[in-house]
Short mmCIF file of C-alpha atoms in Angstrom, two decimals:
data_model
loop_
_atom_site.label_atom_id
_atom_site.label_comp_id
_atom_site.label_asym_id
_atom_site.label_seq_id
_atom_site.Cartn_x
_atom_site.Cartn_y
_atom_site.Cartn_z
CA MET A 1 0.00 0.00 0.00
CA ARG A 2 1.28 3.46 -0.93
CA ASN A 3 1.51 6.41 1.44
CA PHE A 4 -1.13 8.94 0.53
CA VAL A 5 -2.93 12.02 1.80
CA THR A 6 -6.56 13.02 1.52
CA MET A 7 -8.30 16.27 0.80
CA VAL A 8 -11.53 15.79 2.71
CA LYS A 9 -14.54 17.96 1.85
CA PRO A 10 -16.77 17.96 4.95
CA VAL A 11 -19.31 20.30 3.29
CA GLY A 12 -18.62 19.42 -0.34
CA SER A 13 -18.59 22.50 -2.54
CA PHE A 14 -20.77 24.51 -0.13
CA CYS A 15 -19.14 27.93 0.34
CA ASN A 16 -19.83 31.39 1.72
CA MET A 17 -17.87 32.96 -1.12
CA SER A 18 -18.52 33.01 -4.84
CA CYS A 19 -15.11 33.26 -6.46
CA SER A 20 -15.63 33.59 -10.18
CA TYR A 21 -12.72 31.27 -11.02
CA CYS A 22 -13.74 28.45 -8.63
CA TYR A 23 -13.35 25.04 -10.29
CA TYR A 24 -15.19 23.07 -7.62
CA LEU A 25 -18.69 24.54 -7.65
CA HIS A 26 -19.83 22.23 -10.45
CA ALA A 27 -17.93 19.11 -9.45
CA ASP A 28 -19.84 15.83 -9.35
CA ASN A 29 -20.28 16.03 -5.58
CA GLN A 30 -23.93 16.87 -5.11
CA GLN A 31 -25.24 13.36 -4.47
CA ASP A 32 -26.86 14.22 -1.12
CA MET A 33 -27.93 17.83 -0.81
CA LYS A 34 -30.08 17.06 2.28
CA GLU A 35 -26.94 16.89 4.40
CA ILE A 36 -25.00 20.15 4.59
CA ARG A 37 -22.03 18.47 6.22
CA MET A 38 -20.49 15.02 6.56
CA SER A 39 -22.42 12.86 9.01
CA ASP A 40 -20.84 11.70 12.26
CA ALA A 41 -20.96 8.12 11.01
CA VAL A 42 -19.07 8.90 7.79
CA LEU A 43 -16.57 11.06 9.71
CA GLU A 44 -15.79 8.20 12.09
CA LYS A 45 -15.49 5.69 9.27
CA TYR A 46 -13.19 8.04 7.37
CA ILE A 47 -10.83 8.63 10.29
CA GLN A 48 -10.75 4.96 11.26
CA SER A 49 -10.06 3.99 7.64
CA MET A 50 -7.23 6.54 7.34
CA MET A 51 -5.54 5.23 10.47
CA GLU A 52 -5.68 1.69 9.13
CA ALA A 53 -4.57 2.53 5.59
CA VAL A 54 -1.62 4.91 5.96
CA GLU A 55 1.64 3.01 6.42
CA GLY A 56 3.92 5.93 7.17
CA ASP A 57 4.63 7.54 10.52
CA VAL A 58 2.39 10.55 9.83
CA VAL A 59 -1.33 10.40 9.05
CA SER A 60 -2.28 13.60 7.19
CA PHE A 61 -5.71 15.18 7.10
CA THR A 62 -6.31 18.19 4.84
CA TRP A 63 -9.71 19.76 5.49
CA HIS A 64 -10.85 21.43 2.30
CA GLY A 65 -13.91 22.72 0.48
CA GLY A 66 -15.89 24.66 -0.51
CA GLU A 67 -15.30 26.32 2.83
CA PRO A 68 -14.51 23.73 5.51
CA THR A 69 -15.28 26.01 8.49
CA LEU A 70 -18.95 25.85 7.46
CA ALA A 71 -18.99 22.38 9.02
CA GLY A 72 -18.80 24.11 12.40
CA LEU A 73 -16.29 24.04 15.22
CA ASP A 74 -18.10 21.12 16.88
CA PHE A 75 -17.43 18.98 13.79
CA TYR A 76 -13.67 19.39 14.17
CA GLN A 77 -13.84 18.81 17.91
CA LYS A 78 -15.43 15.45 17.08
CA ALA A 79 -12.75 14.82 14.46
CA ILE A 80 -9.96 15.42 16.98
CA ALA A 81 -11.62 13.07 19.49
CA LEU A 82 -11.91 10.37 16.83
CA GLN A 83 -8.31 10.83 15.72
CA LYS A 84 -7.17 10.29 19.30
CA LYS A 85 -9.44 7.25 19.59
CA TYR A 86 -8.14 5.47 16.48
CA CYS A 87 -4.54 6.67 16.17
CA PRO A 88 -1.97 3.89 16.72
CA LYS A 89 0.74 4.64 19.27
CA ASN A 90 3.47 4.67 16.62
CA LYS A 91 1.84 7.32 14.40
CA THR A 92 1.60 11.12 14.45
CA ILE A 93 -1.42 13.09 13.25
CA TRP A 94 -1.08 16.19 11.07
CA ASN A 95 -4.08 18.42 10.37
CA ASN A 96 -4.23 21.17 7.78
CA MET A 97 -7.18 23.44 7.01
CA GLN A 98 -7.56 25.51 3.85
CA THR A 99 -9.90 28.45 4.55
CA ASN A 100 -11.10 31.72 3.09
CA GLY A 101 -11.04 33.09 6.64
CA LEU A 102 -14.48 34.70 6.77
CA LEU A 103 -15.76 32.67 9.73
CA ILE A 104 -12.58 32.63 11.79
CA ASP A 105 -12.99 34.13 15.28
CA GLU A 106 -11.31 33.84 18.68
CA ALA A 107 -12.85 30.40 19.34
CA TRP A 108 -11.54 29.04 16.04
CA CYS A 109 -8.07 30.44 16.71
CA LYS A 110 -7.95 28.86 20.16
CA PHE A 111 -8.96 25.50 18.71
CA ILE A 112 -6.47 25.68 15.85
CA LYS A 113 -3.65 26.69 18.17
CA GLU A 114 -4.43 24.08 20.84
CA ASN A 115 -4.69 21.27 18.30
CA HIS A 116 -1.64 22.30 16.25
CA PHE A 117 -3.46 22.71 12.93
CA ASP A 118 -1.54 24.15 10.02
CA VAL A 119 -3.63 26.67 8.09
CA GLY A 120 -3.72 27.86 4.51
CA LEU A 121 -5.42 31.24 4.08
CA SER A 122 -6.61 32.37 0.66
CA ILE A 123 -5.72 35.95 -0.21
CA ASP A 124 -4.97 37.18 -3.71
CA GLY A 125 -2.23 39.66 -2.96
CA THR A 126 -3.42 43.25 -3.23
CA ARG A 127 -6.92 44.49 -2.56
CA PHE A 128 -7.28 45.52 -6.21
CA VAL A 129 -6.51 42.02 -7.50
CA HIS A 130 -8.33 40.13 -4.74
CA GLU A 131 -11.61 41.94 -5.16
CA GLN A 132 -11.83 41.37 -8.89
CA TYR A 133 -12.68 37.71 -8.32
CA ARG A 134 -13.05 36.90 -4.60
CA ASN A 135 -16.43 38.24 -3.45
CA ASP A 136 -18.65 36.66 -0.84
CA ALA A 137 -21.90 34.87 -1.68
CA GLY A 138 -23.73 38.21 -1.55
CA GLY A 139 -21.30 39.87 -3.94
CA ASN A 140 -19.54 41.91 -1.25
CA ASP A 141 -15.84 42.66 -1.00
CA THR A 142 -13.82 40.38 1.27
CA TYR A 143 -10.23 41.64 1.30
CA GLN A 144 -10.37 43.64 4.53
CA ARG A 145 -12.18 40.78 6.30
CA VAL A 146 -9.41 38.38 5.28
CA GLN A 147 -6.81 40.90 6.51
CA LYS A 148 -8.54 40.97 9.90
CA THR A 149 -8.50 37.17 10.03
CA LEU A 150 -4.79 37.14 9.24
CA ALA A 151 -4.15 39.61 12.06
CA LEU A 152 -6.24 37.46 14.42
CA PHE A 153 -4.29 34.35 13.47
CA GLN A 154 -1.03 36.11 14.16
CA LYS A 155 -2.34 37.38 17.51
CA TYR A 156 -2.60 33.72 18.49
CA GLY A 157 0.83 32.86 17.12
CA ILE A 158 -0.59 31.15 14.03
CA GLN A 159 1.33 31.89 10.82
CA PRO A 160 -0.82 30.69 7.91
CA ASP A 161 0.44 29.71 4.50
CA LEU A 162 -0.79 32.40 2.13
CA LEU A 163 -2.53 30.91 -0.90
CA CYS A 164 -2.64 33.28 -3.85
CA THR A 165 -4.17 32.39 -7.19
CA VAL A 166 -2.47 33.59 -10.36
CA THR A 167 -5.12 34.94 -12.69
CA ASP A 168 -4.82 37.31 -15.60
CA ALA A 169 -5.03 40.20 -13.12
CA THR A 170 -2.47 38.75 -10.70
CA ALA A 171 0.04 38.25 -13.49
CA GLU A 172 -0.17 41.90 -14.51
CA ASN A 173 0.50 43.06 -10.94
CA ALA A 174 3.27 40.66 -10.00
CA LYS A 175 5.56 42.90 -7.97
CA ALA A 176 2.72 44.58 -6.05
CA VAL A 177 1.13 41.20 -5.26
CA TYR A 178 4.40 39.72 -4.01
CA THR A 179 5.38 42.81 -2.02
CA THR A 180 2.00 42.86 -0.30
CA LEU A 181 2.07 39.18 0.61
CA ARG A 182 5.65 39.51 1.85
CA SER A 183 4.59 42.36 4.14
CA TYR A 184 2.38 40.00 6.16
CA HIS A 185 5.49 38.11 7.40
CA THR A 186 3.90 34.66 7.49
CA GLY A 187 6.96 32.89 6.09
CA TRP A 188 5.28 30.91 3.30
CA ILE A 189 3.50 31.79 0.06
CA GLN A 190 1.94 29.47 -2.49
CA PHE A 191 1.00 30.70 -5.97
CA ILE A 192 -1.72 28.69 -7.71
CA PRO A 193 -2.18 29.28 -11.46
CA ILE A 194 -5.76 29.51 -12.66
CA VAL A 195 -6.44 27.67 -15.92
CA ARG A 196 -10.11 27.14 -16.72
CA ARG A 197 -11.92 26.21 -19.89
CA ASP A 198 -15.45 26.88 -21.01
CA HIS A 199 -16.71 24.96 -24.04
CA GLY A 200 -13.13 24.08 -24.88
CA MET A 201 -11.87 27.67 -24.76
CA VAL A 202 -9.53 29.03 -22.10
CA THR A 203 -11.40 31.62 -20.01
CA GLU A 204 -10.42 35.27 -19.84
CA ASP A 205 -9.59 35.10 -16.13
CA SER A 206 -7.06 32.31 -16.73
CA VAL A 207 -3.40 33.25 -16.68
CA LYS A 208 -1.81 33.07 -20.13
CA PRO A 209 1.45 31.13 -20.56
CA GLN A 210 3.78 34.06 -21.28
CA ALA A 211 2.15 36.19 -18.58
CA TYR A 212 2.67 33.33 -16.12
CA GLY A 213 6.34 33.15 -17.08
CA ARG A 214 6.82 36.89 -16.61
CA PHE A 215 5.02 36.71 -13.28
CA LEU A 216 7.25 33.91 -11.97
CA LYS A 217 10.42 35.62 -13.16
CA THR A 218 9.43 38.89 -11.51
CA ILE A 219 8.67 37.41 -8.11
CA PHE A 220 11.67 35.06 -8.29
CA LYS A 221 13.97 38.03 -8.80
CA GLU A 222 12.42 39.77 -5.81
CA TRP A 223 12.73 36.66 -3.67
CA VAL A 224 16.26 35.58 -4.60
CA THR A 225 17.71 39.08 -4.12
CA LYS A 226 15.73 40.23 -1.07
CA ASP A 227 14.11 37.34 0.78
CA LEU A 228 16.38 34.30 0.47
CA GLY A 229 16.46 32.56 3.84
CA LYS A 230 13.62 34.70 5.20
CA LEU A 231 10.59 33.64 3.17
CA ASN A 232 9.62 30.46 1.35
CA VAL A 233 7.73 30.38 -1.94
CA GLN A 234 6.45 26.88 -2.67
CA LEU A 235 7.45 26.63 -6.33
CA PHE A 236 10.95 27.94 -5.65
CA ALA A 237 11.41 25.58 -2.70
CA GLU A 238 10.20 22.63 -4.79
CA THR A 239 12.53 23.54 -7.66
CA ALA A 240 15.48 23.66 -5.27
CA LEU A 241 14.43 20.33 -3.77
CA VAL A 242 14.50 18.62 -7.18
CA LEU A 243 17.82 20.26 -8.07
CA SER A 244 19.26 18.78 -4.87
CA GLY A 245 18.43 15.30 -6.17
CA LYS A 246 15.22 14.69 -4.21
CA LYS A 247 11.66 14.16 -5.41
CA ALA A 248 9.12 16.96 -5.45
CA ASN A 249 6.56 17.02 -2.65
CA VAL A 250 3.76 18.54 -4.71
CA CYS A 251 1.83 16.24 -7.03
CA TRP A 252 1.82 18.44 -10.13
CA LEU A 253 5.63 18.43 -10.27
CA SER A 254 5.90 14.67 -9.68
CA GLU A 255 6.53 12.09 -12.37
CA THR A 256 3.32 10.28 -11.45
CA CYS A 257 0.34 11.32 -9.35
CA GLY A 258 -2.57 9.64 -7.60
CA ASN A 259 -1.39 9.92 -4.00
CA VAL A 260 -3.66 12.85 -3.15
CA ILE A 261 -7.25 11.67 -3.19
CA VAL A 262 -10.53 13.41 -2.42
CA VAL A 263 -13.08 12.26 0.14
CA GLU A 264 -16.48 13.89 -0.27
CA LYS A 265 -18.99 14.52 2.51
CA ASN A 266 -21.00 11.38 1.68
CA GLY A 267 -17.89 9.17 1.73
CA ASN A 268 -17.33 9.05 -2.02
CA VAL A 269 -13.65 8.81 -2.94
CA TYR A 270 -12.26 10.40 -6.12
CA SER A 271 -8.90 10.24 -7.87
CA CYS A 272 -8.02 13.92 -7.52
CA ASP A 273 -9.39 17.30 -6.47
CA HIS A 274 -9.53 18.33 -10.13
CA PHE A 275 -11.20 15.14 -11.31
CA VAL A 276 -14.28 14.86 -9.13
CA ASP A 277 -16.53 13.25 -11.73
CA ARG A 278 -18.15 9.91 -12.44
CA ASN A 279 -15.18 8.70 -14.48
CA HIS A 280 -12.85 9.13 -11.50
CA LEU A 281 -15.11 7.85 -8.73
CA LEU A 282 -13.18 5.08 -6.97
CA GLY A 283 -15.93 4.02 -4.58
CA ASN A 284 -17.30 4.89 -1.16
CA LEU A 285 -15.32 4.41 2.05
CA THR A 286 -18.43 3.22 3.91
CA GLU A 287 -18.48 0.21 1.58
CA ASP A 288 -14.80 -0.43 0.82
CA PRO A 289 -11.62 0.19 2.86
CA LEU A 290 -9.90 3.44 1.91
CA GLY A 291 -6.59 1.66 1.38
CA MET A 292 -8.18 -0.70 -1.12
CA LEU A 293 -9.55 2.23 -3.13
CA VAL A 294 -6.19 4.00 -3.16
CA ASP A 295 -4.49 0.81 -4.34
CA SER A 296 -7.15 -0.01 -6.93
CA GLN A 297 -6.09 -0.62 -10.50
CA GLN A 298 -8.19 2.38 -11.56
CA GLN A 299 -6.23 4.74 -9.31
CA ILE A 300 -2.84 3.24 -10.18
CA LEU A 301 -3.54 3.73 -13.89
CA PHE A 302 -4.72 7.29 -13.20
CA GLY A 303 -1.43 8.06 -11.48
CA LYS A 304 0.73 6.47 -14.17
CA GLU A 305 -1.06 8.35 -16.95
CA LYS A 306 0.69 11.54 -15.83
CA ALA A 307 3.98 10.13 -17.14
CA ASN A 308 2.48 9.93 -20.63
CA VAL A 309 3.81 13.31 -21.75
CA SER A 310 3.96 14.89 -25.20
CA GLN A 311 6.87 14.59 -27.62
CA ARG A 312 7.77 18.21 -26.90
CA CYS A 313 7.97 17.42 -23.19
CA ARG A 314 10.18 14.38 -23.77
CA GLN A 315 12.67 16.60 -25.61
CA CYS A 316 12.66 19.37 -23.00
CA GLN A 317 15.66 19.88 -20.74
CA TRP A 318 13.34 20.65 -17.81
CA LEU A 319 11.28 17.46 -17.94
CA ASP A 320 12.89 16.14 -14.75
CA ILE A 321 11.60 19.20 -12.88
CA CYS A 322 8.25 19.91 -14.50
CA HIS A 323 7.18 16.39 -15.60
CA GLY A 324 4.66 17.85 -17.98
CA GLY A 325 2.72 19.86 -15.41
CA CYS A 326 -0.69 19.05 -13.96
CA PRO A 327 -2.82 16.71 -16.11
CA LYS A 328 -5.81 19.01 -15.64
CA ASP A 329 -3.92 21.64 -17.63
CA ARG A 330 -2.98 19.39 -20.54
CA PHE A 331 -5.14 19.76 -23.60
CA VAL A 332 -4.98 20.21 -27.35
CA ILE A 333 -4.08 23.72 -28.49
CA GLU A 334 -4.54 24.70 -32.14
CA ASP A 335 -4.80 21.08 -33.32
CA GLU A 336 -1.39 20.17 -31.89
CA GLU A 337 -0.60 17.23 -29.65
CA LYS A 338 -2.07 17.46 -26.15
CA GLN A 339 0.28 19.77 -24.30
CA TYR A 340 0.73 21.39 -20.88
CA TYR A 341 -0.95 24.76 -21.34
CA LEU A 342 1.50 26.68 -19.13
CA CYS A 343 4.57 25.02 -20.65
CA GLU A 344 5.96 28.21 -22.19
CA GLY A 345 5.62 30.09 -18.91
CA MET A 346 7.25 27.33 -16.86
CA LYS A 347 10.12 27.18 -19.33
CA MET A 348 10.62 30.97 -19.03
CA TYR A 349 10.78 30.60 -15.24
CA LEU A 350 13.13 27.59 -15.24
CA ASP A 351 15.49 29.09 -17.84
CA TYR A 352 15.87 32.11 -15.58
CA ALA A 353 15.68 30.62 -12.08
CA VAL A 354 17.59 27.35 -12.26
CA PRO A 355 21.09 28.85 -12.88
CA LEU A 356 20.55 31.29 -10.01
CA LEU A 357 19.25 28.59 -7.69
CA GLN A 358 22.17 26.34 -8.54
CA GLU A 359 24.63 29.11 -7.76
CA ALA A 360 22.82 29.89 -4.51
CA MET A 361 23.00 26.23 -3.50
CA THR A 362 26.72 26.05 -4.36
CA LEU A 363 27.48 29.17 -2.32
CA SER A 364 25.43 27.84 0.58
CA SER A 365 27.38 24.58 0.56
CA LYS A 366 30.57 26.66 0.87
CA GLY A 367 29.28 28.36 3.99
CA PHE A 368 28.04 31.64 2.51
CA SER A 369 25.21 33.26 4.48
CA SER A 370 21.88 34.14 2.86
CA ALA A 371 22.83 37.83 2.95
CA GLU A 372 26.13 37.11 1.19
CA ILE A 373 24.42 34.94 -1.41
CA MET A 374 21.85 37.62 -2.17
CA LYS A 375 24.59 40.17 -2.59
CA VAL A 376 26.26 37.96 -5.23
CA LEU A 377 23.02 37.19 -7.03
CA LYS A 378 21.88 40.82 -7.20
CA LYS A 379 24.57 41.36 -9.80
CA LYS A 380 23.25 38.51 -11.96
CA ALA A 381 19.47 38.38 -11.48
#
């Protein structure tokens, strides 16, 4: 049995925001609209099944949505009690919650702090960029409310990962977006490119390949000359990890995928967060053990399919880093072979960043401090 993690959706796609670029609102997850949240019975079965299935030392739970806080604080109190009930003595539990922050208050912060949850908070950089796409369900602005949540987290000593989507608007405001996110001093930023299609056409809010490349180059230059050793950006950290001879942690940069599955509120299990549809339904954990579904031939084939890259990818010098990108973003463009849509942008980033990262790693191995390394790289970036 493989080690795996789950993105569990305790309220399905139910959300108190209406982000215009959301990919999950129309996922095939509406089987039981009578229940707003996962039942206690399914929750217990899920946690018990996770404890039995994961072979590694750490059992990871990522609470996702929709908006997972809509399940209520009492739901997570039950989850913690069940984790303690079923966790073997030789394993450690890791909880992560991805939230838009609108419902977070003092009680939530106390719970998160006491139970050592990691948190990802969605905020799209500047107020101007954020409020183009991230309104609440009533169409109201949300940026200042998210800022207040961030301040409340930090009051309790919680430093959330900042999750920023890269849309057409984000890409055109790269330096301002990065500078703003850096100013919150959380220590970690994750940039998530938005690529959506409607009737086969890429939507206007999606980031275009060249714009994505320019965006990554701009923020990489800022990071490598000003913030090296002080702030982590997920893509840059993952690139350095691969350059050091290790495997990427994130699925979309891995050679194969299939180790991050989705558990819906009714117990349905799907291959991936971006493939919640009937073709990728593995089964239901109330009927079959979770480990059996993860190790099913259907899921193994799904994971291996990622390695089936285009001819252009096979000839690319960066294949060992990119591995053809996320399968959700591979499609036919202008009657060519199916291709990673953001390929050109990733290549622009890697052409620019890899030599600088390699030099930074060499200098670090020789004992240079981050400040000394940045001083050297400022002359070359």
